[in-house]
Every structure is written in C-alpha cells, then in structure tokens.
PDB file of C-alpha atoms and ligand atoms in Angstrom:
ATOM      1  CA  UNK A  28      17.172  21.314 -16.250  1.00 66.00           C
ATOM      2  CA  UNK A  29      17.866  18.121 -18.148  1.00 82.00           C
ATOM      3  CA  UNK A  30      16.917  14.689 -16.596  1.00 89.00           C
ATOM      4  CA  UNK A  31      19.228  11.890 -17.258  1.00 93.00           C
ATOM      5  CA  UNK A  32      17.735   8.328 -17.706  1.00 96.00           C
ATOM      6  CA  UNK A  33      20.039   5.323 -16.828  1.00 97.00           C
ATOM      7  CA  UNK A  34      18.889   1.743 -17.679  1.00 97.00           C
ATOM      8  CA  UNK A  35      20.797  -1.066 -16.076  1.00 97.00           C
ATOM      9  CA  UNK A  36      20.284  -4.822 -16.646  1.00 96.00           C
ATOM     10  CA  UNK A  37      21.035  -5.641 -13.041  1.00 96.00           C
ATOM     11  CA  UNK A  38      19.633  -4.542  -9.627  1.00 97.00           C
ATOM     12  CA  UNK A  39      23.370  -4.349  -8.316  1.00 96.00           C
ATOM     13  CA  UNK A  40      24.548  -1.967 -11.072  1.00 97.00           C
ATOM     14  CA  UNK A  41      21.393   0.136 -10.756  1.00 97.00           C
ATOM     15  CA  UNK A  42      21.966   0.347  -6.873  1.00 96.00           C
ATOM     16  CA  UNK A  43      25.338   1.605  -7.352  1.00 96.00           C
ATOM     17  CA  UNK A  44      24.106   4.401  -9.669  1.00 96.00           C
ATOM     18  CA  UNK A  45      21.345   5.419  -7.329  1.00 96.00           C
ATOM     19  CA  UNK A  46      23.757   6.248  -4.534  1.00 94.00           C
ATOM     20  CA  UNK A  47      24.702   9.461  -6.602  1.00 94.00           C
ATOM     21  CA  UNK A  48      22.997  12.738  -5.460  1.00 93.00           C
ATOM     22  CA  UNK A  49      19.923  13.652  -7.313  1.00 93.00           C
ATOM     23  CA  UNK A  50      19.316  10.001  -8.575  1.00 95.00           C
ATOM     24  CA  UNK A  51      15.972   8.314  -8.072  1.00 96.00           C
ATOM     25  CA  UNK A  52      14.653   4.965  -8.896  1.00 97.00           C
ATOM     26  CA  UNK A  53      12.175   4.832 -11.707  1.00 98.00           C
ATOM     27  CA  UNK A  54       9.179   2.533 -11.206  1.00 98.00           C
ATOM     28  CA  UNK A  55       6.162   3.281 -13.306  1.00 98.00           C
ATOM     29  CA  UNK A  56       6.932   6.964 -13.012  1.00 97.00           C
ATOM     30  CA  UNK A  57       3.429   8.249 -12.157  1.00 98.00           C
ATOM     31  CA  UNK A  58       4.910  10.214  -9.186  1.00 97.00           C
ATOM     32  CA  UNK A  59       8.563  10.683  -9.640  1.00 97.00           C
ATOM     33  CA  UNK A  60       8.199  11.697 -13.455  1.00 95.00           C
ATOM     34  CA  UNK A  61       5.432  13.899 -12.411  1.00 94.00           C
ATOM     35  CA  UNK A  62       7.401  15.478  -9.874  1.00 94.00           C
ATOM     36  CA  UNK A  63      10.243  16.104 -12.151  1.00 92.00           C
ATOM     37  CA  UNK A  64       7.895  17.684 -14.765  1.00 91.00           C
ATOM     38  CA  UNK A  65       6.532  19.870 -12.041  1.00 92.00           C
ATOM     39  CA  UNK A  66       9.962  21.310 -11.264  1.00 90.00           C
ATOM     40  CA  UNK A  67      11.369  19.103  -8.524  1.00 91.00           C
ATOM     41  CA  UNK A  68      14.948  20.011  -8.824  1.00 89.00           C
ATOM     42  CA  UNK A  69      16.019  17.376  -6.309  1.00 91.00           C
ATOM     43  CA  UNK A  70      15.727  14.807  -9.132  1.00 93.00           C
ATOM     44  CA  UNK A  71      18.374  15.113 -11.842  1.00 92.00           C
ATOM     45  CA  UNK A  72      18.768  11.465 -12.913  1.00 95.00           C
ATOM     46  CA  UNK A  73      16.387   8.469 -13.057  1.00 97.00           C
ATOM     47  CA  UNK A  74      17.757   5.028 -12.723  1.00 97.00           C
ATOM     48  CA  UNK A  75      15.815   1.962 -13.900  1.00 97.00           C
ATOM     49  CA  UNK A  76      16.447  -1.717 -14.062  1.00 97.00           C
ATOM     50  CA  UNK A  77      15.364  -3.501 -17.319  1.00 95.00           C
ATOM     51  CA  UNK A  78      15.095  -7.030 -15.810  1.00 95.00           C
ATOM     52  CA  UNK A  79      11.658  -8.669 -16.741  1.00 95.00           C
ATOM     53  CA  UNK A  80      11.990 -10.737 -13.513  1.00 95.00           C
ATOM     54  CA  UNK A  81      11.040  -7.692 -11.396  1.00 98.00           C
ATOM     55  CA  UNK A  82       7.575  -7.729 -13.077  1.00 98.00           C
ATOM     56  CA  UNK A  83       6.956 -11.345 -12.210  1.00 98.00           C
ATOM     57  CA  UNK A  84       3.989 -12.425 -10.028  1.00 98.00           C
ATOM     58  CA  UNK A  85       4.277 -15.962  -8.385  1.00 98.00           C
ATOM     59  CA  UNK A  86       1.608 -17.671  -6.500  1.00 98.00           C
ATOM     60  CA  UNK A  87       2.444 -21.054  -5.196  1.00 97.00           C
ATOM     61  CA  UNK A  88       1.841 -23.136  -2.111  1.00 97.00           C
ATOM     62  CA  UNK A  89      -0.338 -20.316  -0.433  1.00 97.00           C
ATOM     63  CA  UNK A  90       2.448 -17.778  -0.933  1.00 98.00           C
ATOM     64  CA  UNK A  91       2.543 -14.764  -3.041  1.00 98.00           C
ATOM     65  CA  UNK A  92       5.648 -13.001  -4.471  1.00 98.00           C
ATOM     66  CA  UNK A  93       4.998  -9.747  -6.438  1.00 98.00           C
ATOM     67  CA  UNK A  94       7.901  -8.341  -8.227  1.00 98.00           C
ATOM     68  CA  UNK A  95       8.373  -4.737  -7.411  1.00 98.00           C
ATOM     69  CA  UNK A  96       7.752  -3.704 -10.978  1.00 98.00           C
ATOM     70  CA  UNK A  97       4.392  -5.637 -11.231  1.00 98.00           C
ATOM     71  CA  UNK A  98       1.764  -3.149 -12.007  1.00 98.00           C
ATOM     72  CA  UNK A  99      -1.622  -2.531 -10.356  1.00 98.00           C
ATOM     73  CA  UNK A 100      -3.267  -3.604 -13.599  1.00 98.00           C
ATOM     74  CA  UNK A 101      -1.391  -6.939 -13.627  1.00 98.00           C
ATOM     75  CA  UNK A 102      -2.350  -7.806 -10.097  1.00 98.00           C
ATOM     76  CA  UNK A 103      -6.018  -6.819 -10.571  1.00 98.00           C
ATOM     77  CA  UNK A 104      -6.346  -9.274 -13.621  1.00 98.00           C
ATOM     78  CA  UNK A 105      -4.381 -12.036 -12.056  1.00 98.00           C
ATOM     79  CA  UNK A 106      -6.836 -15.131 -11.668  1.00 97.00           C
ATOM     80  CA  UNK A 107      -5.124 -16.240  -8.379  1.00 98.00           C
ATOM     81  CA  UNK A 108      -5.165 -12.748  -6.806  1.00 98.00           C
ATOM     82  CA  UNK A 109      -8.905 -12.077  -6.666  1.00 97.00           C
ATOM     83  CA  UNK A 110      -8.705 -11.244  -2.866  1.00 97.00           C
ATOM     84  CA  UNK A 111      -6.329  -8.447  -3.566  1.00 98.00           C
ATOM     85  CA  UNK A 112      -7.995  -7.076  -6.826  1.00 98.00           C
ATOM     86  CA  UNK A 113     -10.094  -4.521  -4.961  1.00 97.00           C
ATOM     87  CA  UNK A 114      -6.880  -2.945  -3.488  1.00 98.00           C
ATOM     88  CA  UNK A 115      -5.118  -3.022  -6.854  1.00 98.00           C
ATOM     89  CA  UNK A 116      -8.169  -1.498  -8.492  1.00 97.00           C
ATOM     90  CA  UNK A 117      -8.344   1.261  -5.960  1.00 97.00           C
ATOM     91  CA  UNK A 118      -5.114   2.885  -7.283  1.00 98.00           C
ATOM     92  CA  UNK A 119      -6.066   5.586  -9.890  1.00 96.00           C
ATOM     93  CA  UNK A 120      -7.761   5.101 -13.229  1.00 95.00           C
ATOM     94  CA  UNK A 121      -6.962   2.462 -15.906  1.00 96.00           C
ATOM     95  CA  UNK A 122      -4.091   4.439 -17.390  1.00 96.00           C
ATOM     96  CA  UNK A 123      -2.336   4.970 -13.915  1.00 97.00           C
ATOM     97  CA  UNK A 124      -2.811   1.284 -13.007  1.00 98.00           C
ATOM     98  CA  UNK A 125      -1.172   0.306 -16.172  1.00 98.00           C
ATOM     99  CA  UNK A 126       1.907   2.086 -15.031  1.00 98.00           C
ATOM    100  CA  UNK A 127       1.753   2.250 -11.188  1.00 98.00           C
ATOM    101  CA  UNK A 128       3.928  -0.376  -9.524  1.00 98.00           C
ATOM    102  CA  UNK A 129       4.047  -2.139  -6.306  1.00 98.00           C
ATOM    103  CA  UNK A 130       7.483  -0.751  -5.475  1.00 98.00           C
ATOM    104  CA  UNK A 131       6.406   2.832  -6.205  1.00 98.00           C
ATOM    105  CA  UNK A 132       3.180   2.289  -4.048  1.00 98.00           C
ATOM    106  CA  UNK A 133       5.343   1.533  -1.204  1.00 98.00           C
ATOM    107  CA  UNK A 134       6.877   4.931  -1.199  1.00 98.00           C
ATOM    108  CA  UNK A 135       3.866   6.806  -2.128  1.00 98.00           C
ATOM    109  CA  UNK A 136       2.870   9.620   0.512  1.00 98.00           C
ATOM    110  CA  UNK A 137      -0.638   9.690   1.716  1.00 98.00           C
ATOM    111  CA  UNK A 138      -3.336  10.171   0.190  1.00 98.00           C
ATOM    112  CA  UNK A 139      -1.513   7.675  -2.013  1.00 98.00           C
ATOM    113  CA  UNK A 140      -0.261   4.214  -0.959  1.00 98.00           C
ATOM    114  CA  UNK A 141      -3.664   2.488  -1.012  1.00 98.00           C
ATOM    115  CA  UNK A 142      -2.027  -0.948  -2.117  1.00 98.00           C
ATOM    116  CA  UNK A 143       0.592  -0.556   0.629  1.00 98.00           C
ATOM    117  CA  UNK A 144      -2.177  -0.387   3.058  1.00 98.00           C
ATOM    118  CA  UNK A 145      -3.351  -3.769   1.895  1.00 98.00           C
ATOM    119  CA  UNK A 146       0.332  -5.070   2.128  1.00 98.00           C
ATOM    120  CA  UNK A 147       0.639  -3.800   5.644  1.00 98.00           C
ATOM    121  CA  UNK A 148      -2.657  -5.709   6.836  1.00 98.00           C
ATOM    122  CA  UNK A 149      -1.222  -8.758   4.960  1.00 98.00           C
ATOM    123  CA  UNK A 150       2.026  -8.551   7.041  1.00 98.00           C
ATOM    124  CA  UNK A 151       4.123  -8.601   3.900  1.00 98.00           C
ATOM    125  CA  UNK A 152       7.918  -9.033   3.756  1.00 98.00           C
ATOM    126  CA  UNK A 153       9.743  -6.263   1.812  1.00 98.00           C
ATOM    127  CA  UNK A 154      12.614  -7.951  -0.363  1.00 98.00           C
ATOM    128  CA  UNK A 155      15.662  -5.662  -1.472  1.00 96.00           C
ATOM    129  CA  UNK A 156      18.914  -6.433  -2.945  1.00 89.00           C
ATOM    130  CA  UNK A 157      20.488  -6.583   0.494  1.00 88.00           C
ATOM    131  CA  UNK A 158      18.007  -8.853   2.207  1.00 95.00           C
ATOM    132  CA  UNK A 159      14.378  -8.640   3.586  1.00 98.00           C
ATOM    133  CA  UNK A 160      12.528  -6.881   6.323  1.00 98.00           C
ATOM    134  CA  UNK A 161       8.814  -6.820   7.713  1.00 98.00           C
ATOM    135  CA  UNK A 162       6.801  -4.041   5.814  1.00 98.00           C
ATOM    136  CA  UNK A 163       6.526  -2.071   9.020  1.00 98.00           C
ATOM    137  CA  UNK A 164      10.116  -1.599   9.434  1.00 97.00           C
ATOM    138  CA  UNK A 165      10.486  -0.719   5.730  1.00 98.00           C
ATOM    139  CA  UNK A 166       7.738   1.934   5.980  1.00 98.00           C
ATOM    140  CA  UNK A 167       9.056   3.433   9.163  1.00 97.00           C
ATOM    141  CA  UNK A 168      12.567   3.881   7.349  1.00 96.00           C
ATOM    142  CA  UNK A 169      11.451   4.626   3.796  1.00 96.00           C
ATOM    143  CA  UNK A 170      12.343   8.304   3.817  1.00 95.00           C
ATOM    144  CA  UNK A 171      16.037   7.577   4.069  1.00 92.00           C
ATOM    145  CA  UNK A 172      16.030   4.462   1.974  1.00 91.00           C
ATOM    146  CA  UNK A 173      18.476   4.257  -0.718  1.00 90.00           C
ATOM    147  CA  UNK A 174      17.911   0.765  -1.616  1.00 94.00           C
ATOM    148  CA  UNK A 175      15.877  -0.818  -4.660  1.00 97.00           C
ATOM    149  CA  UNK A 176      12.973  -2.891  -3.619  1.00 98.00           C
ATOM    150  CA  UNK A 177      12.889  -5.998  -5.659  1.00 98.00           C
ATOM    151  CA  UNK A 178       9.656  -7.798  -4.535  1.00 98.00           C
ATOM    152  CA  UNK A 179       7.097  -8.141  -1.840  1.00 98.00           C
ATOM    153  CA  UNK A 180       5.961 -11.493  -0.371  1.00 98.00           C
ATOM    154  CA  UNK A 181       3.034 -12.577   1.749  1.00 98.00           C
ATOM    155  CA  UNK A 182       0.708 -15.525   2.464  1.00 98.00           C
ATOM    156  CA  UNK A 183      -2.321 -15.517   0.055  1.00 98.00           C
ATOM    157  CA  UNK A 184      -5.432 -14.579   2.129  1.00 98.00           C
ATOM    158  CA  UNK A 185      -8.748 -16.229   1.491  1.00 96.00           C
ATOM    159  CA  UNK A 186     -11.491 -14.336   0.163  1.00 95.00           C
ATOM    160  CA  UNK A 187     -13.265 -14.443   3.445  1.00 95.00           C
ATOM    161  CA  UNK A 188     -10.540 -13.279   5.676  1.00 97.00           C
ATOM    162  CA  UNK A 189      -9.269 -10.185   3.727  1.00 98.00           C
ATOM    163  CA  UNK A 190     -11.311  -7.065   3.305  1.00 98.00           C
ATOM    164  CA  UNK A 191     -10.386  -3.719   1.757  1.00 98.00           C
ATOM    165  CA  UNK A 192     -12.199  -0.465   1.579  1.00 97.00           C
ATOM    166  CA  UNK A 193     -11.386   2.855  -0.100  1.00 97.00           C
ATOM    167  CA  UNK A 194     -13.293   5.903   0.455  1.00 97.00           C
ATOM    168  CA  UNK A 195     -13.072   8.632  -2.165  1.00 96.00           C
ATOM    169  CA  UNK A 196     -15.241  11.538  -3.127  1.00 92.00           C
ATOM    170  CA  UNK A 197     -14.669  11.450  -6.757  1.00 88.00           C
ATOM    171  CA  UNK A 198     -15.844   8.076  -8.261  1.00 82.00           C
ATOM    172  CA  UNK A 199     -14.444   5.854  -9.435  1.00 80.00           C
ATOM    173  CA  UNK A 200     -10.829   7.107  -9.478  1.00 82.00           C
ATOM    174  CA  UNK A 201     -10.448   9.909  -6.745  1.00 92.00           C
ATOM    175  CA  UNK A 202      -7.634   9.711  -4.270  1.00 96.00           C
ATOM    176  CA  UNK A 203      -8.468   8.461  -0.796  1.00 98.00           C
ATOM    177  CA  UNK A 204     -10.321  10.190   2.034  1.00 98.00           C
ATOM    178  CA  UNK A 205      -9.097   7.051   3.693  1.00 98.00           C
ATOM    179  CA  UNK A 206      -8.452   3.487   3.092  1.00 98.00           C
ATOM    180  CA  UNK A 207      -8.798   0.349   5.369  1.00 98.00           C
ATOM    181  CA  UNK A 208      -7.424  -3.111   4.969  1.00 98.00           C
ATOM    182  CA  UNK A 209      -8.250  -5.933   7.398  1.00 98.00           C
ATOM    183  CA  UNK A 210      -7.027  -9.592   7.668  1.00 98.00           C
ATOM    184  CA  UNK A 211      -9.444 -11.415   9.978  1.00 98.00           C
ATOM    185  CA  UNK A 212      -9.182 -14.964  11.247  1.00 98.00           C
ATOM    186  CA  UNK A 213     -12.401 -16.237  12.784  1.00 97.00           C
ATOM    187  CA  UNK A 214     -13.698 -19.412  14.108  1.00 97.00           C
ATOM    188  CA  UNK A 215     -16.588 -21.395  12.693  1.00 96.00           C
ATOM    189  CA  UNK A 216     -19.154 -19.483  15.020  1.00 96.00           C
ATOM    190  CA  UNK A 217     -17.425 -16.128  13.840  1.00 95.00           C
ATOM    191  CA  UNK A 218     -15.349 -15.273  16.729  1.00 97.00           C
ATOM    192  CA  UNK A 219     -12.252 -13.230  15.881  1.00 98.00           C
ATOM    193  CA  UNK A 220      -9.161 -15.003  16.730  1.00 98.00           C
ATOM    194  CA  UNK A 221      -6.702 -12.707  15.080  1.00 98.00           C
ATOM    195  CA  UNK A 222      -7.075  -9.153  13.346  1.00 98.00           C
ATOM    196  CA  UNK A 223      -4.514  -7.177  11.537  1.00 98.00           C
ATOM    197  CA  UNK A 224      -5.892  -3.821  10.266  1.00 98.00           C
ATOM    198  CA  UNK A 225      -4.140  -1.240   8.278  1.00 98.00           C
ATOM    199  CA  UNK A 226      -5.165   2.372   7.588  1.00 98.00           C
ATOM    200  CA  UNK A 227      -4.412   4.790   4.785  1.00 98.00           C
ATOM    201  CA  UNK A 228      -4.349   8.669   5.302  1.00 98.00           C
ATOM    202  CA  UNK A 229      -4.316   8.257   9.107  1.00 98.00           C
ATOM    203  CA  UNK A 230      -0.675   9.423   8.922  1.00 98.00           C
ATOM    204  CA  UNK A 231       1.770  10.274   6.149  1.00 98.00           C
ATOM    205  CA  UNK A 232       2.131   6.561   5.523  1.00 98.00           C
ATOM    206  CA  UNK A 233       0.071   3.456   6.170  1.00 98.00           C
ATOM    207  CA  UNK A 234      -0.181   2.545   9.851  1.00 98.00           C
ATOM    208  CA  UNK A 235      -1.744  -0.290  11.813  1.00 98.00           C
ATOM    209  CA  UNK A 236      -4.812   0.158  14.075  1.00 98.00           C
ATOM    210  CA  UNK A 237      -3.305  -1.573  17.002  1.00 98.00           C
ATOM    211  CA  UNK A 238      -5.956  -0.729  19.561  1.00 98.00           C
ATOM    212  CA  UNK A 239      -8.822  -1.641  17.243  1.00 98.00           C
ATOM    213  CA  UNK A 240      -6.954  -4.988  16.371  1.00 98.00           C
ATOM    214  CA  UNK A 241      -6.809  -5.721  20.152  1.00 98.00           C
ATOM    215  CA  UNK A 242     -10.500  -4.802  20.948  1.00 98.00           C
ATOM    216  CA  UNK A 243     -11.729  -7.133  18.182  1.00 98.00           C
ATOM    217  CA  UNK A 244     -10.182 -10.256  19.644  1.00 98.00           C
ATOM    218  CA  UNK A 245     -13.035 -12.571  20.907  1.00 97.00           C
ATOM    219  CA  UNK A 246     -15.769 -10.370  19.240  1.00 97.00           C
ATOM    220  CA  UNK A 247     -18.217 -11.764  16.765  1.00 95.00           C
ATOM    221  CA  UNK A 248     -18.409  -8.526  14.484  1.00 95.00           C
ATOM    222  CA  UNK A 249     -21.840  -7.734  15.599  1.00 96.00           C
ATOM    223  CA  UNK A 250     -22.647  -4.065  15.937  1.00 95.00           C
ATOM    224  CA  UNK A 251     -22.575  -4.478  19.798  1.00 96.00           C
ATOM    225  CA  UNK A 252     -19.440  -6.475  19.799  1.00 97.00           C
ATOM    226  CA  UNK A 253     -17.479  -4.173  17.373  1.00 97.00           C
ATOM    227  CA  UNK A 254     -18.390  -0.965  19.392  1.00 98.00           C
ATOM    228  CA  UNK A 255     -15.284  -0.907  21.509  1.00 98.00           C
ATOM    229  CA  UNK A 256     -13.025  -1.580  18.536  1.00 98.00           C
ATOM    230  CA  UNK A 257     -14.690   1.469  16.700  1.00 98.00           C
ATOM    231  CA  UNK A 258     -14.361   3.607  19.742  1.00 98.00           C
ATOM    232  CA  UNK A 259     -10.742   2.846  19.935  1.00 98.00           C
ATOM    233  CA  UNK A 260      -9.973   3.483  16.029  1.00 98.00           C
ATOM    234  CA  UNK A 261      -8.832   7.090  16.858  1.00 97.00           C
ATOM    235  CA  UNK A 262      -5.881   5.894  18.986  1.00 97.00           C
ATOM    236  CA  UNK A 263      -2.545   6.604  17.463  1.00 97.00           C
ATOM    237  CA  UNK A 264      -3.884   8.412  14.339  1.00 98.00           C
ATOM    238  CA  UNK A 265      -2.725  11.616  12.895  1.00 98.00           C
ATOM    239  CA  UNK A 266      -4.627  12.060   9.855  1.00 98.00           C
ATOM    240  CA  UNK A 267      -3.386  14.165   6.800  1.00 98.00           C
ATOM    241  CA  UNK A 268      -5.131  17.338   5.745  1.00 98.00           C
ATOM    242  CA  UNK A 269      -5.209  18.042   2.044  1.00 97.00           C
ATOM    243  CA  UNK A 270      -7.638  19.528  -0.415  1.00 96.00           C
ATOM    244  CA  UNK A 271      -9.765  16.286  -0.333  1.00 95.00           C
ATOM    245  CA  UNK A 272     -10.467  16.374   3.363  1.00 97.00           C
ATOM    246  CA  UNK A 273      -9.226  17.942   6.618  1.00 98.00           C
ATOM    247  CA  UNK A 274      -7.733  15.792   9.451  1.00 98.00           C
ATOM    248  CA  UNK A 275     -10.581  16.270  11.606  1.00 98.00           C
ATOM    249  CA  UNK A 276     -13.108  15.008   8.814  1.00 98.00           C
ATOM    250  CA  UNK A 277     -10.862  11.821   8.198  1.00 98.00           C
ATOM    251  CA  UNK A 278     -10.888  11.195  12.122  1.00 98.00           C
ATOM    252  CA  UNK A 279     -14.673  11.552  12.256  1.00 98.00           C
ATOM    253  CA  UNK A 280     -15.543   9.442   9.418  1.00 98.00           C
ATOM    254  CA  UNK A 281     -12.853   6.700  10.145  1.00 98.00           C
ATOM    255  CA  UNK A 282     -15.107   4.724  12.694  1.00 98.00           C
ATOM    256  CA  UNK A 283     -18.033   4.884  10.406  1.00 98.00           C
ATOM    257  CA  UNK A 284     -16.235   3.218   7.598  1.00 98.00           C
ATOM    258  CA  UNK A 285     -14.388   0.801   9.604  1.00 98.00           C
ATOM    259  CA  UNK A 286     -17.680  -0.158  11.161  1.00 98.00           C
ATOM    260  CA  UNK A 287     -19.133  -0.820   7.510  1.00 97.00           C
ATOM    261  CA  UNK A 288     -16.116  -2.854   6.660  1.00 97.00           C
ATOM    262  CA  UNK A 289     -16.197  -4.994   9.733  1.00 97.00           C
ATOM    263  CA  UNK A 290     -20.042  -5.575   9.412  1.00 93.00           C
ATOM    264  CA  UNK A 291     -19.765  -6.750   5.804  1.00 83.00           C
TER     265      UNK A 291
HETATM  266  C1  FAD B 156      -3.639  10.937 -11.368  1.00 80.02           C
HETATM  267  C2  FAD B 156      -3.035  10.104 -10.303  1.00 80.02           C
HETATM  268  C3  FAD B 156      -3.799   9.338  -9.493  1.00 80.02           C
HETATM  269  C4  FAD B 156      -3.329   8.477  -8.517  1.00 80.02           C
HETATM  270  N1  FAD B 156      -4.208   7.898  -7.845  1.00 80.02           N
HETATM  271  C5  FAD B 156      -3.723   6.859  -6.874  1.00 80.02           C
HETATM  272  C6  FAD B 156      -4.558   6.169  -6.040  1.00 80.02           C
HETATM  273  O1  FAD B 156      -5.845   6.251  -6.121  1.00 80.02           O
HETATM  274  N2  FAD B 156      -4.012   5.421  -5.011  1.00 80.02           N
HETATM  275  C7  FAD B 156      -2.689   5.357  -4.923  1.00 80.02           C
HETATM  276  O2  FAD B 156      -2.120   4.588  -3.977  1.00 80.02           O
HETATM  277  N3  FAD B 156      -1.797   5.987  -5.612  1.00 80.02           N
HETATM  278  C8  FAD B 156      -2.339   6.796  -6.617  1.00 80.02           C
HETATM  279  N4  FAD B 156      -1.511   7.476  -7.325  1.00 80.02           N
HETATM  280  C9  FAD B 156      -0.061   7.498  -7.096  1.00 80.02           C
HETATM  281  C10 FAD B 156       0.730   6.534  -7.770  1.00 80.02           C
HETATM  282  O3  FAD B 156       0.384   6.312  -9.135  1.00 80.02           O
HETATM  283  C11 FAD B 156       0.935   5.061  -7.296  1.00 80.02           C
HETATM  284  O4  FAD B 156       1.086   5.264  -5.702  1.00 80.02           O
HETATM  285  C12 FAD B 156       1.840   4.081  -7.826  1.00 80.02           C
HETATM  286  O5  FAD B 156       1.831   2.855  -7.250  1.00 80.02           O
HETATM  287  C13 FAD B 156       3.357   4.739  -7.512  1.00 80.02           C
HETATM  288  O6  FAD B 156       4.084   3.788  -8.289  1.00 80.02           O
HETATM  289  P1  FAD B 156       5.083   4.137  -9.523  1.00 80.02           P
HETATM  290  O7  FAD B 156       5.784   2.827 -10.105  1.00 80.02           O
HETATM  291  O8  FAD B 156       4.525   4.943 -10.671  1.00 80.02           O
HETATM  292  O9  FAD B 156       6.128   4.999  -8.624  1.00 80.02           O
HETATM  293  P2  FAD B 156       7.305   6.092  -9.282  1.00 80.02           P
HETATM  294  O10 FAD B 156       6.594   7.357  -9.662  1.00 80.02           O
HETATM  295  O11 FAD B 156       8.177   5.432 -10.235  1.00 80.02           O
HETATM  296  O12 FAD B 156       8.306   6.119  -7.925  1.00 80.02           O
HETATM  297  C14 FAD B 156       7.635   6.691  -6.612  1.00 80.02           C
HETATM  298  C15 FAD B 156       8.732   6.762  -5.714  1.00 80.02           C
HETATM  299  O13 FAD B 156       9.176   5.477  -5.406  1.00 80.02           O
HETATM  300  C16 FAD B 156      10.521   5.097  -5.533  1.00 80.02           C
HETATM  301  N5  FAD B 156      10.474   3.741  -6.130  1.00 80.02           N
HETATM  302  C17 FAD B 156       9.570   3.242  -7.054  1.00 80.02           C
HETATM  303  N6  FAD B 156       9.921   1.868  -7.184  1.00 80.02           N
HETATM  304  C18 FAD B 156      10.884   1.572  -6.400  1.00 80.02           C
HETATM  305  C19 FAD B 156      11.671   0.457  -6.096  1.00 80.02           C
HETATM  306  N7  FAD B 156      11.471  -0.729  -6.642  1.00 80.02           N
HETATM  307  N8  FAD B 156      12.706   0.523  -5.200  1.00 80.02           N
HETATM  308  C20 FAD B 156      13.115   1.737  -4.624  1.00 80.02           C
HETATM  309  N9  FAD B 156      12.354   2.839  -5.056  1.00 80.02           N
HETATM  310  C21 FAD B 156      11.300   2.810  -5.785  1.00 80.02           C
HETATM  311  C22 FAD B 156      10.842   6.127  -6.727  1.00 80.02           C
HETATM  312  O14 FAD B 156      12.196   6.441  -6.711  1.00 80.02           O
HETATM  313  C23 FAD B 156      10.088   7.277  -6.256  1.00 80.02           C
HETATM  314  O15 FAD B 156      10.686   8.087  -5.153  1.00 80.02           O
HETATM  315  C24 FAD B 156      -1.886   8.236  -8.306  1.00 80.02           C
HETATM  316  C25 FAD B 156      -0.992   9.261  -9.170  1.00 80.02           C
HETATM  317  C26 FAD B 156      -1.609  10.050 -10.186  1.00 80.02           C
HETATM  318  C27 FAD B 156      -0.578  10.720 -10.977  1.00 80.02           C
END
C-alpha cells in the first residue's frame, strides 16, 4: 500500500488535511513511520508542517516553551534545561533522540512516553492550534484527538526540586520497566510543602501518583517519613504487561524505585 506525505507551511492547513480518514501527523516518525512500515493499514497519509517555529525552545523569566517538533536531543543539550536533560536522555538511543519529538512523546503509548511523564509532573500546558489545556486533560483525551500539538509550556524547575528516574533492563537505551518524575517543593528544614509525582508504565499512559503525593506532604523524606507514601504507591495503578515486565513485577518494584528517588 502506498503512503502519501503532505507538507504544509502552516498548522492550519495541515490541520485541515489531518481530518481526512487515514491521515496521521508526522513528528519525528519514530513510531508512526515504524507502524506504517510494519503494515499498519490504518495509516495511508502522513501530514507534516514545515514551520521551523515548531522546533523552537524558549526559556525566559522562569518559563519554558518547547515547540512540539523540538527533539529530545535538542532538549538534552540545551544549556538552560539541565533539570530536564535526564528525562530527554531517557528516550531511546542517540539516533532515536535526534528524531523523537516532544509532540510525538505525548502520544506514545507505554512503555514509551518517558518525557511525557516528566511533563505531567511539571504540570505542563499543552498548546494546540485551537487553544491550550492542562496536560492531564490532554492525556485523557489523546486517543480521539485530531488536533496538532504546537507546543508545551511549564515553569522551569530548579535542579533541587525536580527528580526523574527511568528503570530499564537493557542499558543504556532499553525501554522502561517504569519511569517516575517528581516535583517537590520543600522548606529550608526539608519538609515537603508540595509534591507532584508522575508515573510511566503504571497505565497505558502517564498517570499521577495522587495518594503518594498526599502522603508526602509534611514529611521530611527520611526512610521513616516516606514509608506511608511508598505504601500508597500502588493506589490507582494498572501497570502494563509487555515482554519487558509483567504488571505484577512493575507493581512490586514501583515502591522500591520510588523510595530511591525520594531518598536521593
Ligand atoms: C527503537 C526505539 C526506542 C524507543 N525508545 C523510547 C524510550 O526509551 N522512551 C520513549 O519515551 N519513547 C521511546 N521510543 C518511542 C518514540 O521514539 C518516542 O516516544 C518519540 O518521542 C515519539 O516522537 P515522534 O516525533 O517520533 O513521534 P511520531 O512517530 O512522529 O508520532 C507518534 C504519534 O504522535 C502523533 N503526533 C506526533 N507529533 C504530533 C503533534 N505535534 N501533534 C499531533 N499529533 C502528533 C503522530 O500522529 C503519531 O500518532 C522509542 C522508539 C523506538 C523506535
């Protein structure tokens, strides 16, 4: 079956073309082109936008805006995004990171979507041609989404407040057994005043660890004080099973790795 590629100079025109049956947006193509090559007949046409503005990374006044076509490699080497570099570097190997985009990562099903886990912990806003929405709303509705994501925005976290961990069995570029991102605000004596924790592979898309977040408030991240948060880590999760790990295994090791991340 032939695969058409349509290139547009504006998001608006590409968006109109994307409404046709069988059309899919083309980011870096690491997932959608592979799917087409592997015989996914639901894809008959790829639509892309040749606007360099979609690859722009802007950091100003403590705010970050990543164009949807910004690649993981570009984020990982950006001098002002050191706090995010571990999450960007967690995506595949160098060849994949040179192609893999922010926009595509938002749509990537588990065990992929490591960068989207970081964006969820950062409470990112997802921008589309039509407007903007919180990342949680976007992730919930992404399966039926026909809009083109143009950018994501969030407040730049400090190195101290943002933590990211990916667990894989093949080093350095295996897919996730799980990934965890945590944005923690603490007082001078180390007491947690706010916690936002996102998990990858604990559902078909990134989810928040709401019970853990709540249990962490007021704690000091000592082994004793994080114990209730770790005990609550299993609440609301439905881990995936794939050739890398079973749902049972993922659920068993989640508190172990969460404990390591929080004790860092
Ligand atoms: C060998 C290999 C290893 C990988 N390892 C990892 C890994 O470790 N971690 C990880 O997270 N991922 C991994 N991936 C998956 C993938 O590379 C990344 O998730 C990547 O970020 C997807 O982005 P993309 O631009 O390539 O997406 P594409 O393949 O271009 O698109 C993926 C989906 O998103 C849609 N889409 C893309 N951009 C937009 C947009 N701007 N607006 C609307 N829809 C859009 C496409 O239509 C498609 O449905 C791996 C893939 C491969 C092949």
